[in-house]
Every structure is written in structure tokens, then in C-alpha cells.
GROMACS .gro file of C-alpha atoms in nm:
model
  298
    1MET     CA    1  13.465   5.742  14.503
    2THR     CA    2  13.359   6.012  14.745
    3ALA     CA    3  13.241   6.324  14.562
    4GLU     CA    4  13.282   6.688  14.668
    5ARG     CA    5  13.042   6.783  14.945
    6PHE     CA    6  12.896   7.125  15.026
    7LEU     CA    7  12.685   7.250  15.316
    8GLY     CA    8  12.340   7.389  15.253
    9ALA     CA    9  12.259   7.745  15.356
   10CYS     CA   10  11.980   7.680  15.611
   11TRP     CA   11  12.162   7.438  15.845
   12SER     CA   12  12.492   7.614  15.828
   13ALA     CA   13  12.342   7.959  15.892
   14VAL     CA   14  12.175   7.832  16.208
   15HIS     CA   15  12.454   7.617  16.348
   16GLY     CA   16  12.769   7.772  16.208
   17PRO     CA   17  12.968   8.066  16.347
   18GLY     CA   18  12.849   8.407  16.236
   19ASP     CA   19  13.196   8.527  16.143
   20PRO     CA   20  13.261   8.444  15.773
   21HIS     CA   21  13.618   8.324  15.832
   22GLN     CA   22  13.521   8.110  16.122
   23LEU     CA   23  13.221   7.976  15.929
   24CYS     CA   24  13.447   7.866  15.647
   25THR     CA   25  13.702   7.710  15.880
   26TRP     CA   26  13.422   7.528  16.062
   27ALA     CA   27  13.291   7.392  15.733
   28LEU     CA   28  13.633   7.270  15.617
   29GLN     CA   29  13.697   7.104  15.954
   30GLN     CA   30  13.379   6.903  15.903
   31GLY     CA   31  13.493   6.785  15.561
   32PHE     CA   32  13.302   7.020  15.332
   33SER     CA   33  13.439   7.208  15.041
   34GLY     CA   34  13.212   7.512  15.087
   35PHE     CA   35  12.847   7.600  15.059
   36VAL     CA   36  12.536   7.616  14.851
   37ALA     CA   37  12.431   7.976  14.915
   38GLY     CA   38  12.082   8.123  14.940
   39PRO     CA   39  11.818   8.250  15.172
   40ALA     CA   40  11.843   8.116  15.524
   41PRO     CA   41  11.678   8.154  15.865
   42ARG     CA   42  11.965   8.380  15.971
   43PRO     CA   43  12.137   8.618  15.723
   44VAL     CA   44  12.482   8.512  15.591
   45ALA     CA   45  12.728   8.759  15.438
   46TRP     CA   46  12.787   8.541  15.134
   47ALA     CA   47  13.019   8.782  14.965
   48ARG     CA   48  13.248   8.786  15.268
   49VAL     CA   49  13.231   8.408  15.276
   50GLN     CA   50  13.351   8.396  14.912
   51GLU     CA   51  13.638   8.636  15.005
   52GLN     CA   52  13.775   8.362  15.225
   53ALA     CA   53  13.877   8.176  14.907
   54ARG     CA   54  14.182   8.401  14.905
   55VAL     CA   55  14.322   8.224  15.206
   56LEU     CA   56  14.120   7.908  15.245
   57PRO     CA   57  14.036   7.618  14.999
   58ILE     CA   58  13.663   7.714  15.008
   59ARG     CA   59  13.408   7.790  14.740
   60VAL     CA   60  13.040   7.850  14.683
   61ALA     CA   61  12.909   7.580  14.448
   62ALA     CA   62  12.572   7.724  14.359
   63VAL     CA   63  12.307   7.975  14.463
   64ARG     CA   64  11.946   7.887  14.549
   65VAL     CA   65  11.664   8.132  14.459
   66ALA     CA   66  11.466   8.030  14.763
   67SER     CA   67  11.521   7.842  15.094
   68VAL     CA   68  11.440   7.473  15.097
   69LEU     CA   69  11.230   7.552  15.410
   70ASP     CA   70  10.996   7.803  15.237
   71VAL     CA   71  10.692   7.663  15.079
   72GLU     CA   72  10.396   7.899  15.076
   73ARG     CA   73  10.373   8.259  14.960
   74ARG     CA   74  10.690   8.235  14.756
   75ILE     CA   75  10.742   8.497  14.490
   76ASP     CA   76  10.928   8.251  14.263
   77HIS     CA   77  10.614   8.035  14.241
   78GLY     CA   78  10.496   8.299  13.997
   79ILE     CA   79  10.722   8.134  13.743
   80ALA     CA   80  10.420   7.913  13.658
   81SER     CA   81  10.170   8.193  13.667
   82GLY     CA   82   9.998   8.324  13.363
   83THR     CA   83   9.982   8.684  13.489
   84GLU     CA   84  10.247   8.932  13.382
   85ALA     CA   85  10.268   9.076  13.735
   86ASP     CA   86  10.353   8.742  13.896
   87GLN     CA   87  10.604   8.654  13.626
   88SER     CA   88  10.772   8.995  13.658
   89ALA     CA   89  10.799   8.962  14.039
   90ALA     CA   90  10.942   8.608  14.002
   91LEU     CA   91  11.196   8.731  13.745
   92GLN     CA   92  11.309   8.995  13.987
   93LYS     CA   93  11.353   8.732  14.260
   94VAL     CA   94  11.556   8.516  14.020
   95GLU     CA   95  11.762   8.815  13.918
   96GLN     CA   96  11.859   8.867  14.282
   97ALA     CA   97  11.999   8.512  14.287
   98VAL     CA   98  12.181   8.567  13.953
   99VAL     CA   99  12.345   8.886  14.084
  100LEU     CA  100  12.467   8.695  14.392
  101ALA     CA  101  12.587   8.401  14.181
  102ARG     CA  102  12.793   8.628  13.967
  103GLU     CA  103  12.934   8.796  14.275
  104LEU     CA  104  13.032   8.454  14.419
  105GLY     CA  105  13.176   8.325  14.096
  106THR     CA  106  12.938   8.040  14.017
  107PRO     CA  107  12.716   7.998  13.711
  108LEU     CA  108  12.470   7.764  13.881
  109VAL     CA  109  12.135   7.895  14.009
  110VAL     CA  110  11.904   7.632  14.167
  111VAL     CA  111  11.534   7.714  14.123
  112GLU     CA  112  11.200   7.535  14.135
  113PRO     CA  113  10.997   7.578  13.819
  114GLY     CA  114  10.700   7.745  13.987
  115ALA     CA  115  10.374   7.634  14.141
  116LEU     CA  116  10.018   7.679  14.016
  117ARG     CA  117   9.730   7.857  14.177
  118VAL     CA  118   9.416   7.651  14.181
  119PRO     CA  119   9.060   7.769  14.210
  120GLY     CA  120   8.902   7.781  14.558
  121GLU     CA  121   9.081   7.726  14.889
  122ALA     CA  122   9.425   7.589  14.845
  123GLY     CA  123   9.412   7.357  15.147
  124GLN     CA  124   9.726   7.172  15.254
  125VAL     CA  125  10.009   7.227  15.009
  126ASP     CA  126  10.341   7.147  15.184
  127LEU     CA  127  10.416   6.778  15.135
  128GLY     CA  128  10.697   6.806  15.391
  129ASP     CA  129  10.469   6.934  15.674
  130PRO     CA  130  10.432   6.653  15.931
  131GLY     CA  131  10.148   6.846  16.100
  132ALA     CA  132   9.939   6.819  15.786
  133ARG     CA  133   9.910   6.444  15.847
  134TRP     CA  134   9.901   6.366  15.479
  135THR     CA  135   9.743   6.050  15.344
  136GLN     CA  136   9.799   5.926  14.991
  137ASP     CA  137   9.439   6.001  14.900
  138GLN     CA  138   9.464   6.359  15.014
  139ALA     CA  139   9.793   6.418  14.838
  140LYS     CA  140   9.669   6.262  14.513
  141ALA     CA  141   9.350   6.463  14.528
  142GLN     CA  142   9.553   6.782  14.560
  143LEU     CA  143   9.780   6.680  14.271
  144ALA     CA  144   9.473   6.616  14.055
  145ARG     CA  145   9.373   6.981  14.110
  146ARG     CA  146   9.707   7.089  13.978
  147ASN     CA  147   9.699   6.846  13.687
  148ALA     CA  148   9.376   7.009  13.569
  149LEU     CA  149   9.575   7.324  13.501
  150LEU     CA  150   9.909   7.168  13.427
  151HIS     CA  151   9.942   7.275  13.061
  152ARG     CA  152   9.862   7.631  13.154
  153GLY     CA  153  10.141   7.628  13.410
  154LEU     CA  154  10.384   7.464  13.181
  155ASP     CA  155  10.323   7.722  12.907
  156ALA     CA  156  10.394   7.998  13.163
  157ALA     CA  157  10.708   7.831  13.297
  158CYS     CA  158  10.834   7.771  12.942
  159ARG     CA  159  10.788   8.148  12.852
  160PHE     CA  160  10.963   8.238  13.183
  161PHE     CA  161  11.272   8.030  13.127
  162PHE     CA  162  11.286   8.127  12.764
  163ALA     CA  163  11.304   8.489  12.876
  164ALA     CA  164  11.537   8.419  13.164
  165THR     CA  165  11.793   8.226  12.965
  166ARG     CA  166  11.804   8.499  12.706
  167ARG     CA  167  11.845   8.766  12.974
  168PHE     CA  168  12.110   8.583  13.169
  169PRO     CA  169  12.308   8.384  12.908
  170ASP     CA  170  12.598   8.326  13.153
  171VAL     CA  171  12.378   8.141  13.407
  172THR     CA  172  12.281   7.770  13.416
  173PHE     CA  173  11.947   7.730  13.578
  174CYS     CA  174  11.919   7.400  13.772
  175LEU     CA  175  11.553   7.291  13.799
  176THR     CA  176  11.483   7.107  14.119
  177GLY     CA  177  11.195   6.921  14.290
  178SER     CA  178  10.896   7.085  14.462
  179ARG     CA  179  10.766   7.006  14.813
  180HIS     CA  180  10.467   7.221  14.714
  181VAL     CA  181  10.196   6.980  14.591
  182PHE     CA  182  10.097   7.219  14.309
  183GLY     CA  183  10.459   7.271  14.202
  184LEU     CA  184  10.605   7.177  13.863
  185GLY     CA  185  10.913   7.024  14.019
  186GLU     CA  186  10.819   6.662  13.957
  187PRO     CA  187  10.926   6.422  13.674
  188ARG     CA  188  10.632   6.455  13.447
  189ALA     CA  189  10.634   6.836  13.436
  190LEU     CA  190  11.011   6.864  13.433
  191GLU     CA  191  11.040   6.631  13.140
  192LEU     CA  192  10.797   6.843  12.940
  193LEU     CA  193  10.985   7.161  13.033
  194PHE     CA  194  11.319   7.017  12.931
  195GLU     CA  195  11.170   6.887  12.605
  196ASP     CA  196  11.008   7.218  12.514
  197LEU     CA  197  11.306   7.435  12.606
  198GLY     CA  198  11.560   7.215  12.423
  199GLY     CA  199  11.926   7.304  12.447
  200ARG     CA  200  11.893   7.614  12.661
  201GLN     CA  201  12.112   7.638  12.971
  202LEU     CA  202  11.890   7.429  13.188
  203ARG     CA  203  12.009   7.145  13.403
  204TYR     CA  204  11.868   6.924  13.682
  205TRP     CA  205  11.940   6.934  14.052
  206HIS     CA  206  11.806   6.633  14.235
  207ASP     CA  207  11.649   6.683  14.577
  208ALA     CA  208  11.656   6.342  14.736
  209PRO     CA  209  11.429   6.418  15.032
  210VAL     CA  210  11.164   6.569  14.810
  211ALA     CA  211  11.178   6.269  14.572
  212ALA     CA  212  11.140   6.031  14.865
  213CYS     CA  213  10.849   6.236  15.011
  214ARG     CA  214  10.671   6.237  14.676
  215SER     CA  215  10.735   5.863  14.648
  216GLN     CA  216  10.557   5.802  14.978
  217LEU     CA  217  10.262   6.020  14.911
  218LEU     CA  218  10.223   6.019  14.532
  219ASP     CA  219  10.384   5.695  14.423
  220THR     CA  220  10.649   5.873  14.218
  221ASP     CA  221  10.935   5.627  14.208
  222GLN     CA  222  11.262   5.779  14.340
  223GLY     CA  223  11.453   5.630  14.042
  224ALA     CA  224  11.215   5.802  13.790
  225TRP     CA  225  11.383   6.132  13.849
  226LEU     CA  226  11.734   5.994  13.824
  227GLU     CA  227  11.670   5.783  13.517
  228ALA     CA  228  11.494   6.064  13.329
  229PHE     CA  229  11.740   6.339  13.406
  230ARG     CA  230  12.075   6.167  13.476
  231ASP     CA  231  12.233   6.330  13.167
  232ARG     CA  232  12.129   6.668  13.291
  233MET     CA  233  12.208   6.621  13.663
  234VAL     CA  234  12.464   6.860  13.807
  235GLY     CA  235  12.382   6.843  14.173
  236ILE     CA  236  12.213   6.642  14.448
  237THR     CA  237  12.058   6.769  14.776
  238LEU     CA  238  12.130   6.511  15.037
  239GLY     CA  239  11.909   6.456  15.340
  240ASP     CA  240  11.627   6.222  15.433
  241VAL     CA  241  11.260   6.220  15.512
  242ALA     CA  242  11.164   6.061  15.841
  243ASP     CA  243  10.830   6.086  16.023
  244GLY     CA  244  10.718   6.330  15.755
  245ILE     CA  245  11.009   6.571  15.826
  246LEU     CA  246  11.217   6.669  15.520
  247TYR     CA  247  11.596   6.712  15.548
  248SER     CA  248  11.636   6.470  15.833
  249PRO     CA  249  11.982   6.314  15.878
  250PRO     CA  250  12.068   6.076  15.591
  251GLY     CA  251  11.998   5.713  15.686
  252SER     CA  252  11.712   5.801  15.917
  253GLY     CA  253  11.430   5.765  15.669
  254SER     CA  254  11.313   5.651  15.325
  255VAL     CA  255  11.566   5.800  15.079
  256ASP     CA  256  11.714   5.517  14.871
  257PHE     CA  257  12.092   5.592  14.918
  258PRO     CA  258  12.218   5.284  14.732
  259LEU     CA  259  12.016   5.389  14.429
  260LEU     CA  260  12.133   5.750  14.462
  261SER     CA  261  12.492   5.638  14.484
  262ALA     CA  262  12.466   5.418  14.174
  263TYR     CA  263  12.329   5.698  13.963
  264ALA     CA  264  12.581   5.953  14.099
  265SER     CA  265  12.870   5.719  14.015
  266ARG     CA  266  12.744   5.667  13.663
  267SER     CA  267  12.707   6.037  13.584
  268ALA     CA  268  12.923   6.180  13.304
  269ALA     CA  269  13.057   6.434  13.558
  270PRO     CA  270  13.044   6.383  13.937
  271PRO     CA  271  12.743   6.581  14.067
  272LEU     CA  272  12.786   6.845  14.334
  273LEU     CA  273  12.662   6.721  14.671
  274ASP     CA  274  12.463   6.958  14.888
  275LEU     CA  275  12.396   6.836  15.246
  276GLU     CA  276  12.094   7.034  15.359
  277LEU     CA  277  11.949   6.952  15.706
  278ASP     CA  278  11.649   7.086  15.897
  279PRO     CA  279  11.777   7.331  16.150
  280SER     CA  280  11.639   7.111  16.433
  281VAL     CA  281  11.920   6.862  16.356
  282VAL     CA  282  12.182   6.917  16.616
  283PRO     CA  283  12.563   6.943  16.519
  284GLY     CA  284  12.628   6.631  16.724
  285GLU     CA  285  12.462   6.431  16.444
  286MET     CA  286  12.726   6.537  16.183
  287PRO     CA  287  12.990   6.264  16.246
  288GLY     CA  288  12.733   5.994  16.189
  289VAL     CA  289  12.596   6.176  15.885
  290ARG     CA  290  12.945   6.189  15.731
  291ALA     CA  291  13.018   5.831  15.804
  292PHE     CA  292  12.683   5.719  15.652
  293LEU     CA  293  12.736   5.925  15.332
  294HIS     CA  294  13.096   5.809  15.301
  295LYS     CA  295  12.974   5.446  15.303
  296TYR     CA  296  12.792   5.516  14.978
  297GLY     CA  297  13.053   5.742  14.824
  298LEU     CA  298  12.843   6.041  14.867
   0.00000   0.00000   0.00000
């Protein structure tokens, strides 16, 4: 079974036509049902994109709070901050995504659960930065700095999502993986967040490239995310990690696509599929990408 596929905001904003009607037609011609909206390297008039649903079989599946390409100095990282000012700024950022989601007719908002600030110089934090030349020892040392403050960050994130779910009862927040090494978007922290927040409108959005990257550098098994959160999973970000570059074309790197396909096919409801590629990937790669994904029913 091939599930419904959507294009991510970053790649489509860079390579797609600027006109909303042409952008939607372009996506449909390439076999996509619409988009996962959000911040992108070039602005997209998402409301005008959604208007095309009147004449085209197109829709926006979800809205991201932040771009998959942004790592440092992100306001939403304040979700895991203990300071009122940081949490207030993060809530305003999330509210912007909620307003857009309501306008576009989707209840799904994809968000990372924040990142901690550690004492001293932060050092390298982007696990998806090939220029950082990460080694496992370096990545694990950075993660240990985060772990020393983990419970403080979890307490802050729980307070944030408790308040956010009360303020926006019509929204489902989809927690996703972090490429920031101090982020809470990893299986251990996510499991504790879901456990503490219980039945609130929180779900899981699997980021396959991030999971593969963290597997390489931090020995977090790719299947651990899928096994722990399969009953909560509503979406999957497709892409790969090759030569340290996240969101490379699927099939070019270390993402375990047979495993991903197996979990997707066993989900209670078919997860939404979000193909997000680094803007450096040229449009000529798309036919091969589609063929590869089709082979696995993704």
C-alpha cells in the first residue's frame, strides 16, 4: 500500500513555482497530495495555496512551528526553558503556527519539545552539520551535558504543553525529533513527556533522517522511536542522511526504509508522509526518489 505523500515546505519553497496555483499544480504532477506548511528559505503564501483546494485536489496536511533547517537561536527551544520570558516567547511562536493551521484547515502542528541551555560555551550543537565533523565521543559528551539538566527541561516542557493544550484545545501537537544535541526530541525524553502529559492532545511525528543521524552518533536505535510511539504516530518525515547531510534523497544514506515501511503498514491509521529534502537536492532527483519510496509503499 502506498500512503498519501506531501511535500515539505523547505524544498518546495526553493524549487517550486512562486505562484500558488502553479505551485499546487506542480506538486500534483509530481504525485503529491499537498504540503506540510511552515517556515521556509523563501516565503510561501500558504493561505493562497489552501485556496487552490476549491479547484484542485490539494490540501495542507500539517503546519510546522519551525523549519527543519533551523537549529540554533530558535525561539521555540524556549519550550524547555525554566524562565518565564523564554516560555512566553516560545508560546507566541507556537501560537503563530496554530493560527496558520486553523486558517489552513488542519488540526496538526508539528513541534520539537524544546532544547536545554547548558552552562558554559555551547560548542557544536547541530547533529546534522557535516562541517562539525562529529565523532561519537563528541556527540555523547554533548548529550551528557544535556542529561545533567534533563529533569529540569522535562519539567519546563511539561508545563508548556499543559498550558498550550489548554489554550488550544482544537489543536493536536505532534512532537518530533531534534537535530539539536541538547533537544528533548529523542526517545527517552519523549517517552517521559508522553507519560507525564497523559491523554492530552499530543501525538508523535517521526523524523526519519533525525532518527538515523542520532543512531549514527548516539547509538539510538532507529526502531526505538517507532516501537515506543507507534500508537501515537500520525506522520513521518521522509528523507535520508548521507555524508552527514540531513534530508538527502531517500535511499542515499542510512535511514532503514524497510523498517520504516513495516511500522507504517502496521499503524492503526496510515501515517501522513512528508518528503522533506535539503534545498541543495535538485528537482532532477525526484523521479528516482518517488520510485524508491514506491518500492517500500511509502
